[in-house]
PDB file of C-alpha atoms and ligand atoms in Angstrom:
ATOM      1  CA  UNK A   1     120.729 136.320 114.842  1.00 61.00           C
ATOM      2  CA  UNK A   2     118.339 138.799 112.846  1.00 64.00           C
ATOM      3  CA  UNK A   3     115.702 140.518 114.547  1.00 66.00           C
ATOM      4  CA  UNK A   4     112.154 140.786 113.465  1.00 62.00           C
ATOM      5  CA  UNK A   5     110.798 144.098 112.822  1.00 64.00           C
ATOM      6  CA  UNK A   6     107.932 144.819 115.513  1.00 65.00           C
ATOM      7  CA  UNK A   7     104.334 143.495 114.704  1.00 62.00           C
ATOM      8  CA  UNK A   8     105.950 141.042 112.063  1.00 60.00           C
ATOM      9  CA  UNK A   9     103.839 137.349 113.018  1.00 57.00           C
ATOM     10  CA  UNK A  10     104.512 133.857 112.050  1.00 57.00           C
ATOM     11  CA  UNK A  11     102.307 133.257 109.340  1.00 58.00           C
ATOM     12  CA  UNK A  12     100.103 129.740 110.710  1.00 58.00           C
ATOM     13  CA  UNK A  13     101.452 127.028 107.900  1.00 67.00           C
ATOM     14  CA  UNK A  14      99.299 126.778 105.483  1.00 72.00           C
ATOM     15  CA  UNK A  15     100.332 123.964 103.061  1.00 77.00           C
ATOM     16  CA  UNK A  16     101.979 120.184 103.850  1.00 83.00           C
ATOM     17  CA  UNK A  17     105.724 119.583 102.892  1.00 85.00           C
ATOM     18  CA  UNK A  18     105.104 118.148  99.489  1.00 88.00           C
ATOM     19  CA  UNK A  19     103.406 121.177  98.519  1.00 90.00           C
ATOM     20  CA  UNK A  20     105.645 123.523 100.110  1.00 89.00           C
ATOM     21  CA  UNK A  21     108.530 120.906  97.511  1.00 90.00           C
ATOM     22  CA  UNK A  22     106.359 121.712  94.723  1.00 94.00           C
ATOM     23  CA  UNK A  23     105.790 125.293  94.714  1.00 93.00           C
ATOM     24  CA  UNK A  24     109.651 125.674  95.324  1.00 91.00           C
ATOM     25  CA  UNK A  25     110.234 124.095  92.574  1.00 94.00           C
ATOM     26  CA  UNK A  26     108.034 125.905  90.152  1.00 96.00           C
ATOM     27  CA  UNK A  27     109.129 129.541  91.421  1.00 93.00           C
ATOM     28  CA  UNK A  28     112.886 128.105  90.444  1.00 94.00           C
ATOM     29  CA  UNK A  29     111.221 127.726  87.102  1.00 96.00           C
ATOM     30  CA  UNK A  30     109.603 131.165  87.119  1.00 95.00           C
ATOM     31  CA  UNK A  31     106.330 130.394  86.935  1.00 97.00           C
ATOM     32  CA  UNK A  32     103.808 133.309  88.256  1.00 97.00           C
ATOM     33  CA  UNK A  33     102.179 131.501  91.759  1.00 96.00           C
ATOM     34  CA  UNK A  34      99.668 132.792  93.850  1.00 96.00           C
ATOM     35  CA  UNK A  35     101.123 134.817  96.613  1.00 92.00           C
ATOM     36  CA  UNK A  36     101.145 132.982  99.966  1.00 89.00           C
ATOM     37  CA  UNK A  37      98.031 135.057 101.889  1.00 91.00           C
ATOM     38  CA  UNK A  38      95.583 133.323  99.079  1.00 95.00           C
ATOM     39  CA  UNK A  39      96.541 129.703 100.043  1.00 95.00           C
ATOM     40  CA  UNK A  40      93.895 129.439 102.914  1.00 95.00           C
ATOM     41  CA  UNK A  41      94.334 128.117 106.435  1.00 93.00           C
ATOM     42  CA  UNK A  42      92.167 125.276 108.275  1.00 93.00           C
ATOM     43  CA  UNK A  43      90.547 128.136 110.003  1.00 95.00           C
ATOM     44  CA  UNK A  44      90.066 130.260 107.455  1.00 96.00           C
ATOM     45  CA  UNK A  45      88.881 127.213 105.160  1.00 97.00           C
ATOM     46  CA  UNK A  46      86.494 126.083 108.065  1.00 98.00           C
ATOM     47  CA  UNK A  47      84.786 129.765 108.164  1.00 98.00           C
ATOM     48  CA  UNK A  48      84.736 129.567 104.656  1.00 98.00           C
ATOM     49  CA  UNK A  49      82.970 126.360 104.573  1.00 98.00           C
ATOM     50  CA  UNK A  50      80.238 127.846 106.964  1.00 98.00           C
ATOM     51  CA  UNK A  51      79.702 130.910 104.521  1.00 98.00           C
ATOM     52  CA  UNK A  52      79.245 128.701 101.697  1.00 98.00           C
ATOM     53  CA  UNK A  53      76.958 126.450 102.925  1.00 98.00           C
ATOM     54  CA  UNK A  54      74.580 129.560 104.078  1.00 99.00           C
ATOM     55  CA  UNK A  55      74.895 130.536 100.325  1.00 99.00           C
ATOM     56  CA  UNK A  56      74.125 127.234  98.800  1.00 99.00           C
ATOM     57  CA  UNK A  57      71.090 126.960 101.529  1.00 98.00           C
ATOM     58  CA  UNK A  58      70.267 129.864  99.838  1.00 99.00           C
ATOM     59  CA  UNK A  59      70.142 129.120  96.598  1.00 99.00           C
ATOM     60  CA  UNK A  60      68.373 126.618  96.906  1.00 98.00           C
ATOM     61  CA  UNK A  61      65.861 128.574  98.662  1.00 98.00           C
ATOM     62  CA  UNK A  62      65.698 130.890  95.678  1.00 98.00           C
ATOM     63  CA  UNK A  63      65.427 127.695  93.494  1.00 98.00           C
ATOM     64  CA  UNK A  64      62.361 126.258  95.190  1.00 98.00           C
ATOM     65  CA  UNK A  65      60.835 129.507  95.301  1.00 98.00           C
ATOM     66  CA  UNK A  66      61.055 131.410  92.371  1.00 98.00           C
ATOM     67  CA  UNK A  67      57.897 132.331  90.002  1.00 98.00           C
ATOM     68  CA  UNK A  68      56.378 133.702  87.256  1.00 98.00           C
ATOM     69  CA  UNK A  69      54.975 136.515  87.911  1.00 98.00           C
ATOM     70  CA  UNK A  70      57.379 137.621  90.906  1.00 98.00           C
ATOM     71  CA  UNK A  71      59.410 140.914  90.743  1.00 98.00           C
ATOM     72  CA  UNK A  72      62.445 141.067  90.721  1.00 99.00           C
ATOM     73  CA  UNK A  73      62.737 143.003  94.036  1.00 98.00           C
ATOM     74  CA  UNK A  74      60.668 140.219  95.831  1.00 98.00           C
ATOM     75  CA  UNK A  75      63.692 137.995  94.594  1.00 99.00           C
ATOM     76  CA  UNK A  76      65.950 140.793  96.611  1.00 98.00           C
ATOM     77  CA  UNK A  77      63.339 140.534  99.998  1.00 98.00           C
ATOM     78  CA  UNK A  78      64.095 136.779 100.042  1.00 98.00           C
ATOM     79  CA  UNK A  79      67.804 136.982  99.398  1.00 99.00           C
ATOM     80  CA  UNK A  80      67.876 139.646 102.437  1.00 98.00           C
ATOM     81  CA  UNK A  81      65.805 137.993 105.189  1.00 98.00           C
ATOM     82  CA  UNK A  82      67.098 134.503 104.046  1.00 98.00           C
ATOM     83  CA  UNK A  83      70.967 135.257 105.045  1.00 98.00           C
ATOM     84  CA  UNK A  84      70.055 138.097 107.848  1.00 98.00           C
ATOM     85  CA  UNK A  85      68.062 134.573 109.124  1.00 98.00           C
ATOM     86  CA  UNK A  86      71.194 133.187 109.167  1.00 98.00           C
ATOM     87  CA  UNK A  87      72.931 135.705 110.888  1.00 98.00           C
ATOM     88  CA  UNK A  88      74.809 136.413 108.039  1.00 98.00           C
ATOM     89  CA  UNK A  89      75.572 139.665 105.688  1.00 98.00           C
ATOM     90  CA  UNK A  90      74.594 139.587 101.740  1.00 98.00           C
ATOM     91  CA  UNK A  91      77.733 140.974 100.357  1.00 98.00           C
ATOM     92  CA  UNK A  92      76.591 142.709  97.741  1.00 98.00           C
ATOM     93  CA  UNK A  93      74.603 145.177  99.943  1.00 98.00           C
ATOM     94  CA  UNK A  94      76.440 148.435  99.998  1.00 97.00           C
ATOM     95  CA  UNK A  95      79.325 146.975  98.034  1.00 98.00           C
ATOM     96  CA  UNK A  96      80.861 149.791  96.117  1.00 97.00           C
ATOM     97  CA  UNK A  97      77.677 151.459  96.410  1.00 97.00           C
ATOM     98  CA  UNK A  98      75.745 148.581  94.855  1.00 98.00           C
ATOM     99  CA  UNK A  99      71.955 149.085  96.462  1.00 98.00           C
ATOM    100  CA  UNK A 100      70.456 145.587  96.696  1.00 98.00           C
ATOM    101  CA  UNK A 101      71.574 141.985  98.218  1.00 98.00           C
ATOM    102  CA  UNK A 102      71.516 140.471  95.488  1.00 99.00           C
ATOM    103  CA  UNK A 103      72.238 140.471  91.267  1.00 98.00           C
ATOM    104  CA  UNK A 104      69.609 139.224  89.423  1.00 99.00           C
ATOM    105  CA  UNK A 105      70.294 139.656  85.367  1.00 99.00           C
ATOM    106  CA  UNK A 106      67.522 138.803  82.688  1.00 98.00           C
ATOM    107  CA  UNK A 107      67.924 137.966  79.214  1.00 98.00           C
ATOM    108  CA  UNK A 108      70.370 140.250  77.407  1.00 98.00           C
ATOM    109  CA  UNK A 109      71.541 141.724  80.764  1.00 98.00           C
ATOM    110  CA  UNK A 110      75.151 139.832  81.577  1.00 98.00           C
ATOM    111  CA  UNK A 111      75.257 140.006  85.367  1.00 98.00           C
ATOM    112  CA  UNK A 112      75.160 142.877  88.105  1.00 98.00           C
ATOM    113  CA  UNK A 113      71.240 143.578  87.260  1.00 98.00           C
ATOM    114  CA  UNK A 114      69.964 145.825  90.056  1.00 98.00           C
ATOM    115  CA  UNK A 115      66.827 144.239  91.642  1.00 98.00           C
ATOM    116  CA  UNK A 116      63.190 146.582  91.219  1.00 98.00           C
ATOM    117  CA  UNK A 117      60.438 146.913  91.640  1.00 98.00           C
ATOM    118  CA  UNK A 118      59.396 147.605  88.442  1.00 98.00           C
ATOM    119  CA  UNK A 119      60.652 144.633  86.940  1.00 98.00           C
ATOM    120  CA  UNK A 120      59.107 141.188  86.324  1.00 98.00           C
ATOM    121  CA  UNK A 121      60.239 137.476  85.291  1.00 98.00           C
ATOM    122  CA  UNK A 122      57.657 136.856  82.735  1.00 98.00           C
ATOM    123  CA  UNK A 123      57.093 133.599  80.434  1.00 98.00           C
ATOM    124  CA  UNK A 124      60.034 133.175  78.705  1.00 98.00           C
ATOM    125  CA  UNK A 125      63.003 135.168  80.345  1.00 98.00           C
ATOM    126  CA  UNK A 126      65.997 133.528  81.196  1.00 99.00           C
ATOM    127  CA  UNK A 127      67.372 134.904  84.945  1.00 99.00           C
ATOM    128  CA  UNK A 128      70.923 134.511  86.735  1.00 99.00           C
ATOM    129  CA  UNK A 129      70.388 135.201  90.323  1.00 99.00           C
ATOM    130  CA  UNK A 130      74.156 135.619  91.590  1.00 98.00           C
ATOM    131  CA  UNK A 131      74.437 135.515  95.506  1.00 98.00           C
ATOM    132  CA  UNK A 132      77.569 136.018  97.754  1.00 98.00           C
ATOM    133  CA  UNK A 133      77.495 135.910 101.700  1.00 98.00           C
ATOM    134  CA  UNK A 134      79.549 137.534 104.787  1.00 98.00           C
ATOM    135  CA  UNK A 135      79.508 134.670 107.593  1.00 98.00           C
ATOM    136  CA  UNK A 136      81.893 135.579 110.950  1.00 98.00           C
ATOM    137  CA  UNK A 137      84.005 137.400 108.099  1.00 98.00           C
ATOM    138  CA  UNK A 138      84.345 135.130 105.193  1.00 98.00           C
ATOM    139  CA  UNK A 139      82.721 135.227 101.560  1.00 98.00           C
ATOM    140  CA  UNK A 140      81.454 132.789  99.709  1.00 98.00           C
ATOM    141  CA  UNK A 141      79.791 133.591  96.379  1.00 98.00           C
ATOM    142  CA  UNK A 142      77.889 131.534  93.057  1.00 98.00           C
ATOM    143  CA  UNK A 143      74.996 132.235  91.109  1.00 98.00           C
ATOM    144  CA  UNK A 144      72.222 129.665  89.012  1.00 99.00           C
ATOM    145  CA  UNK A 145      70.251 130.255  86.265  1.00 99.00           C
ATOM    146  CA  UNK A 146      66.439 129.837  86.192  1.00 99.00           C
ATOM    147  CA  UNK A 147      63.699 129.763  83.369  1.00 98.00           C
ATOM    148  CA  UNK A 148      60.732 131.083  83.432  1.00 98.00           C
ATOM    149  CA  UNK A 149      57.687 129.485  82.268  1.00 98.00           C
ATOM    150  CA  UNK A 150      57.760 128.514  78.809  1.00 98.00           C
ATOM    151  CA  UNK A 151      61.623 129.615  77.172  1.00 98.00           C
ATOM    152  CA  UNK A 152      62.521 129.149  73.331  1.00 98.00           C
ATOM    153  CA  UNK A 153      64.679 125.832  72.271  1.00 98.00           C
ATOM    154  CA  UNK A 154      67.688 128.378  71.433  1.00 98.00           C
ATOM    155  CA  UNK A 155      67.814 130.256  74.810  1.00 98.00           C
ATOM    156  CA  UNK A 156      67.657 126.822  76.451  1.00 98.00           C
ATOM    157  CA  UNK A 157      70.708 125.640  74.428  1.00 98.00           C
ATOM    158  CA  UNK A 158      72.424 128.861  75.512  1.00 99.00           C
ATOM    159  CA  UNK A 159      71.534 127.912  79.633  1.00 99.00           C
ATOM    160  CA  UNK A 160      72.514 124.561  79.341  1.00 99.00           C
ATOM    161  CA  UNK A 161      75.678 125.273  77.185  1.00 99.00           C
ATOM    162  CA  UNK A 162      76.497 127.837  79.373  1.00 99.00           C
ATOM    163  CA  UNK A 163      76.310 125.352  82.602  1.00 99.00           C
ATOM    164  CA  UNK A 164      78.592 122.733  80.677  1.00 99.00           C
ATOM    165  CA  UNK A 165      81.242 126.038  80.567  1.00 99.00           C
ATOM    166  CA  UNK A 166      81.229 126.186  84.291  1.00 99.00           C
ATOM    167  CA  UNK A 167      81.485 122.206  84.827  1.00 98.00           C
ATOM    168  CA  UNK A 168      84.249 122.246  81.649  1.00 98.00           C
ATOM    169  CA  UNK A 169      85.867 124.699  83.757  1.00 98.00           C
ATOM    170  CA  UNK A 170      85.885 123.307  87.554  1.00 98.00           C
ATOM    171  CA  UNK A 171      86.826 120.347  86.303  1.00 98.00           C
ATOM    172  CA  UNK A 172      90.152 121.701  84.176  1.00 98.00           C
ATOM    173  CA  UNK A 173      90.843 124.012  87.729  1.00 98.00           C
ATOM    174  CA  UNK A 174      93.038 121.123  89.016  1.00 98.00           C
ATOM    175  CA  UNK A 175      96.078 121.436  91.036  1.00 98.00           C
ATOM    176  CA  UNK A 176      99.114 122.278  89.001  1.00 97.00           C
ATOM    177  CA  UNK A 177      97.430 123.130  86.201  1.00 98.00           C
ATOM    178  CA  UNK A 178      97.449 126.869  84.988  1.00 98.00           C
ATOM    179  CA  UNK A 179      94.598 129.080  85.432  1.00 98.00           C
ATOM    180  CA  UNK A 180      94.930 129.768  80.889  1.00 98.00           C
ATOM    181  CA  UNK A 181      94.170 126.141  81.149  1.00 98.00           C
ATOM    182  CA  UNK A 182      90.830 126.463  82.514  1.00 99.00           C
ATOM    183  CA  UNK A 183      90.276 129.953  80.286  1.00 98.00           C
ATOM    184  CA  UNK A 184      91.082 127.812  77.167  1.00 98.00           C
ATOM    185  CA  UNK A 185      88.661 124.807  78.051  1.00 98.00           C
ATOM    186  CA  UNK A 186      86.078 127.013  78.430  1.00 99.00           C
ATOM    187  CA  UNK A 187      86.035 129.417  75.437  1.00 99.00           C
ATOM    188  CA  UNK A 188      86.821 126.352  73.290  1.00 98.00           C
ATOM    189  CA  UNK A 189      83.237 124.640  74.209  1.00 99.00           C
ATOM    190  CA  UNK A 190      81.130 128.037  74.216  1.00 99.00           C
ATOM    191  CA  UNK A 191      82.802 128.867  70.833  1.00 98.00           C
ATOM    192  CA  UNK A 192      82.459 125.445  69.517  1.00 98.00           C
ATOM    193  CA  UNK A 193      78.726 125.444  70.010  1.00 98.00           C
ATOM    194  CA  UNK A 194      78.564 129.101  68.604  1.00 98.00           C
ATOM    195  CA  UNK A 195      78.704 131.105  71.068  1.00 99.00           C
ATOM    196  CA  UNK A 196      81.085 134.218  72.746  1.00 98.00           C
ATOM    197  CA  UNK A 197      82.523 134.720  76.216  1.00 98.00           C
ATOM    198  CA  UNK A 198      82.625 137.612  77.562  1.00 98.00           C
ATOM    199  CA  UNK A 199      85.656 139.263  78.012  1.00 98.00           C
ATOM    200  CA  UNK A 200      85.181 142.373  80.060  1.00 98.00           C
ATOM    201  CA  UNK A 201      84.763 140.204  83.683  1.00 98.00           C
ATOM    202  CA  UNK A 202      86.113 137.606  84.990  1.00 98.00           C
ATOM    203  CA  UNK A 203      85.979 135.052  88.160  1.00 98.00           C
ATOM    204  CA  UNK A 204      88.099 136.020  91.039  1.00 98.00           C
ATOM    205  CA  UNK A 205      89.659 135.344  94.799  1.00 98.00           C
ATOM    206  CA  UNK A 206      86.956 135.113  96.961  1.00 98.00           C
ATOM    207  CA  UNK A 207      87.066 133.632 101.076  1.00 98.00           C
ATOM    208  CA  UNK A 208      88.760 136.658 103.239  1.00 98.00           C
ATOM    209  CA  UNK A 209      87.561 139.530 100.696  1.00 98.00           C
ATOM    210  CA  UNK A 210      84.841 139.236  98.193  1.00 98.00           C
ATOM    211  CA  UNK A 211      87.037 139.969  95.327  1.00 98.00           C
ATOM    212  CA  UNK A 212      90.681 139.119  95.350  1.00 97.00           C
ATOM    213  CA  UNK A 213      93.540 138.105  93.140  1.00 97.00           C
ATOM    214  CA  UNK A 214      93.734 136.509  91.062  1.00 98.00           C
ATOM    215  CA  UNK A 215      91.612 137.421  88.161  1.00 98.00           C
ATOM    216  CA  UNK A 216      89.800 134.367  86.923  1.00 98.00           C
ATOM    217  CA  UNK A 217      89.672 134.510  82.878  1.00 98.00           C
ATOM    218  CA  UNK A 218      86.900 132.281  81.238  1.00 98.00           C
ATOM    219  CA  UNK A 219      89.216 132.669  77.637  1.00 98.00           C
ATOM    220  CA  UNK A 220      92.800 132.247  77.480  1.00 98.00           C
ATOM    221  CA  UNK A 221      95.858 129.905  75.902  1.00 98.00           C
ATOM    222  CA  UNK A 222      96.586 126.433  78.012  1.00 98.00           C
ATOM    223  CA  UNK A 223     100.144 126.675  79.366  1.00 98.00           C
ATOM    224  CA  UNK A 224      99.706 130.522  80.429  1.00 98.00           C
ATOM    225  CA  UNK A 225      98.822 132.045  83.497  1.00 98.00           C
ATOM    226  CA  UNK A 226      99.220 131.775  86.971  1.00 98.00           C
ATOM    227  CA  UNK A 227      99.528 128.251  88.411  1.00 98.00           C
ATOM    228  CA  UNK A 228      96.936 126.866  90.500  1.00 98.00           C
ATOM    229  CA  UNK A 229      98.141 125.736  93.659  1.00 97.00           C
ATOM    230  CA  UNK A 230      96.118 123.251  96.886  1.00 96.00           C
ATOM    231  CA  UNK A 231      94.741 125.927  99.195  1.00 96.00           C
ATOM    232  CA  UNK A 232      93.049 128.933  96.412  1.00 97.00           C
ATOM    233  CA  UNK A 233      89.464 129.551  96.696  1.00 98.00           C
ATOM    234  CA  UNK A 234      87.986 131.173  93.767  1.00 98.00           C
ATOM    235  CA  UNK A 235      84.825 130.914  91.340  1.00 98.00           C
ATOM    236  CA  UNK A 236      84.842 130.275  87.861  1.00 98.00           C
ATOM    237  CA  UNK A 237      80.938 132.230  86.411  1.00 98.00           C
ATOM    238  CA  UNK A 238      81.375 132.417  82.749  1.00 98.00           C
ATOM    239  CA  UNK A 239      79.168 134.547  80.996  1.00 98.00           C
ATOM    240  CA  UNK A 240      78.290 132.988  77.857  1.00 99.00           C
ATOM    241  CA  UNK A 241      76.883 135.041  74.806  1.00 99.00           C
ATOM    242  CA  UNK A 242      74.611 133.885  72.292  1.00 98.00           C
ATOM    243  CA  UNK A 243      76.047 136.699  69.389  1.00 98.00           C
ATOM    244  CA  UNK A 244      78.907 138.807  70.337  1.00 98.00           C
ATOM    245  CA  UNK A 245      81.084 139.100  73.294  1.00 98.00           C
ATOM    246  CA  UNK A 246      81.073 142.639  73.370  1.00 98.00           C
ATOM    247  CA  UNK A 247      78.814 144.238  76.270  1.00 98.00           C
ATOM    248  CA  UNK A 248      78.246 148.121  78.039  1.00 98.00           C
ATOM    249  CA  UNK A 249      77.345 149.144  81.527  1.00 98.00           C
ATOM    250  CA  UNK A 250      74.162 150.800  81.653  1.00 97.00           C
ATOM    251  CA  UNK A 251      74.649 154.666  82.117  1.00 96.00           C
ATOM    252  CA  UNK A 252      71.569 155.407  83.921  1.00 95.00           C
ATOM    253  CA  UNK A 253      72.478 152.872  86.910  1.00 97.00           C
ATOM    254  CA  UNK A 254      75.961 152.410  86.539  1.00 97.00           C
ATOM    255  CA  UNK A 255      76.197 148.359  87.230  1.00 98.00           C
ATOM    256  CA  UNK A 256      73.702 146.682  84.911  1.00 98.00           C
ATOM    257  CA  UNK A 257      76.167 145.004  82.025  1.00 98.00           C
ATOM    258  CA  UNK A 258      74.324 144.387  79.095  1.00 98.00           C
ATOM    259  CA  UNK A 259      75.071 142.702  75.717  1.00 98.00           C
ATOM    260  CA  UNK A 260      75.599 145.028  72.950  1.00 98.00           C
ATOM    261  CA  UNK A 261      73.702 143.326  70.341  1.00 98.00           C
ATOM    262  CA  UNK A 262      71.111 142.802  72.612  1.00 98.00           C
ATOM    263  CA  UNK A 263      70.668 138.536  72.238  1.00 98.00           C
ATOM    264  CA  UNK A 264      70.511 136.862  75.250  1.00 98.00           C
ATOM    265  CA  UNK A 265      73.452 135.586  78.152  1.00 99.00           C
ATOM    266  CA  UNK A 266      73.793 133.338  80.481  1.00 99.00           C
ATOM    267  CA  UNK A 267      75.737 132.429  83.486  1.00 99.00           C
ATOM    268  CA  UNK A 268      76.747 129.650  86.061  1.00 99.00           C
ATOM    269  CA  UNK A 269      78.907 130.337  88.841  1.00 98.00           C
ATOM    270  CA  UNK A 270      80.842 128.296  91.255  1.00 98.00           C
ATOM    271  CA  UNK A 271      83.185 128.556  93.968  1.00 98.00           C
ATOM    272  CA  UNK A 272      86.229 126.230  94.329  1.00 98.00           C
ATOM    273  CA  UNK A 273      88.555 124.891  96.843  1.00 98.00           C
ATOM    274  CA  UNK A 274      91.975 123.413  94.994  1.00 98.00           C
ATOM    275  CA  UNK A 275      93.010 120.386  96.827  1.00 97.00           C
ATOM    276  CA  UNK A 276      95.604 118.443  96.698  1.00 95.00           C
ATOM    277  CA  UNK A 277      94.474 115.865  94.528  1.00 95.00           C
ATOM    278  CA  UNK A 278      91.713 117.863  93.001  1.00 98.00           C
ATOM    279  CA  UNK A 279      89.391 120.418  93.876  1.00 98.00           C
ATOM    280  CA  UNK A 280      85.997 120.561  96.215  1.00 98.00           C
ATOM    281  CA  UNK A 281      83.099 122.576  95.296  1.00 98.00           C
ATOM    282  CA  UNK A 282      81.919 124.926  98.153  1.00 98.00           C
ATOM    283  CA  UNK A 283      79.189 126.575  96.738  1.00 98.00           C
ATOM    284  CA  UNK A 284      77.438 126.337  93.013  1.00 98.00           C
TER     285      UNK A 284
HETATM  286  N1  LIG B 301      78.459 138.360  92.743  1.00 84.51           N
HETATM  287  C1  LIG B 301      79.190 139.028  91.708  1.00 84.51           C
HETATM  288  C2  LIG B 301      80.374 138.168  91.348  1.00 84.51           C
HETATM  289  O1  LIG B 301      80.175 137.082  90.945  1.00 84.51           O
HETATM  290  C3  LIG B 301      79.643 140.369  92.143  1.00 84.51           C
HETATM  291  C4  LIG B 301      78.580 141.291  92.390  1.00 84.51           C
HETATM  292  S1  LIG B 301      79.230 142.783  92.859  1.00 84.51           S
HETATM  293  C5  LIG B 301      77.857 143.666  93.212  1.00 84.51           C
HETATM  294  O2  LIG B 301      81.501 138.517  91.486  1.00 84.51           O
HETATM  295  F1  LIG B 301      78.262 144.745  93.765  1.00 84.51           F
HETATM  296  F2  LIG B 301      77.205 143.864  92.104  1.00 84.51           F
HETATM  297  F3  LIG B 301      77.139 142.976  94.015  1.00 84.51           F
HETATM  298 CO1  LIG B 302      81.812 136.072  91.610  1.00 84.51          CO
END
């Protein structure tokens, strides 16, 4: 008989016997899977669940209290004493040196705006307000888009197509399918109503670490990728461009990712559980 190697454990199972059939069977046809440690457990999925309904609380916090008017960093206050309420951690604080608990992203800025201050939602921005929370351990992590007082026909379009992206998306991220599938579904309705994806970020892993694998692509070719298997958590937050798809990262800040021709973007973001017969929002 072999002998395990000291501190080696037996990993809890994860996954029922057809699935266990299933993913045998596509690694004898060399597709790329996810690696085992991303197919959660029942306990990891139940502290999961308890993250992500702290985040969709707050959310919908933000939602019923957001104004004209407001600063940004009052956006940031409520995000902080919201989940600290809660007796949970916003993840963005601190992460990677980022200084706020929260992203908030206005107009031509693409996501990872740093809250101020100094900066207002006035009558006719478009906002994302991206939130991610640390409950007992476990991430969970979407954003929503708001409008502010009285927004242009053509930036609405953008929101709304933008939203229809995400929902194009989660509902392509079905088991079996490949994760090019959902890249392709998504990039073919931004592009056919005129518009870019970005290219430069992507959705991710998210549940025991904010970001892990695999990357989640919101462009791509159906049939490609890695195959999405019951038990991944991960968000798909495409960041839709009204002109080009090209964007920079602010010098002066370091995280602010702007467009490059300076018209507008939007973004929706949701977190998924793939099931076996589907898949289960946890928080949008
Ligand atoms: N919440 C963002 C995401 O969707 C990540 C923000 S990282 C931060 O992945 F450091 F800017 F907070
Ligand atoms: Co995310």
């Amino acid at each position: 008989m072999k002998k395990f190697i000291k501190g080696v454990r037996f990993a809890p199972k994860n996954y029922s016997d057809e699935v266990e059939v299933k993913i045998q069977h596509y690694k004898k046809e060399g597709y790329k899977l996810p690696s085992r440690h991303l197919l959660r457990t029942e306990e990891q999925l139940a502290g999961i669940r308890e993250s992500a309904k702290i985040n969709t609380a707050l959310l919908d916090y933000i939602s019923t209290n957001i104004r004209e008017g407001m600063s940004t960093a009052e956006i940031d206050h409520m995000v902080y004493e919201f989940t600290t309420d809660h007796d949970a951690i916003p993840a963005p604080f601190m992460y990677e040196g980022f200084p706020k608990s929260v992203c908030t992203s206005i107009n031509d800025v693409v996501c990872h705006g740093i809250p101020s201050t100094k900066e207002f939602l006035r009558s006719g921005d478009i906002v994302n307000v991206d939130v991610s929370t640390i409950y007992k351990g476990y991430f969970s992590d979407a954003s929503r888009m708001y409008m502010i007082g009285e927004v242009k026909p053509e930036m609405q379009r953008l929101v709304q197509v933008a939203k229809e992206c995400r929902d194009i998306g989660v509902q392509t991220a079905q088991p079996w399918a490949r994760l090019g599938d959902v890249g392709a579904a998504i990039q073919e309705h931004a592009e056919k109503n005129g518009y870019s994806v970005v290219r430069d970020l992507c959705g991710h892993g998210v549940g025991i670490k904010f970001h892990e694998e695999p990357d989640v692509e919101h462009f791509g070719k159906r049939g490609t990728g890695m195959l999405i298997v019951p038990g991944m958590t991960f968000t798909i937050e495409p960041m839709i461009n009204m002109g080009t798809y090209e964007v920079f990262i602010d010098e002066a800040d370091g995280w602010t990712v702007c467009t490059d021709d300076g018209l507008p973007s939007a973004q929706w973001e949701s977190m998924l559980l793939i099931t076996e017969n589907g898949n289960e929002i946890l928080t949008e």
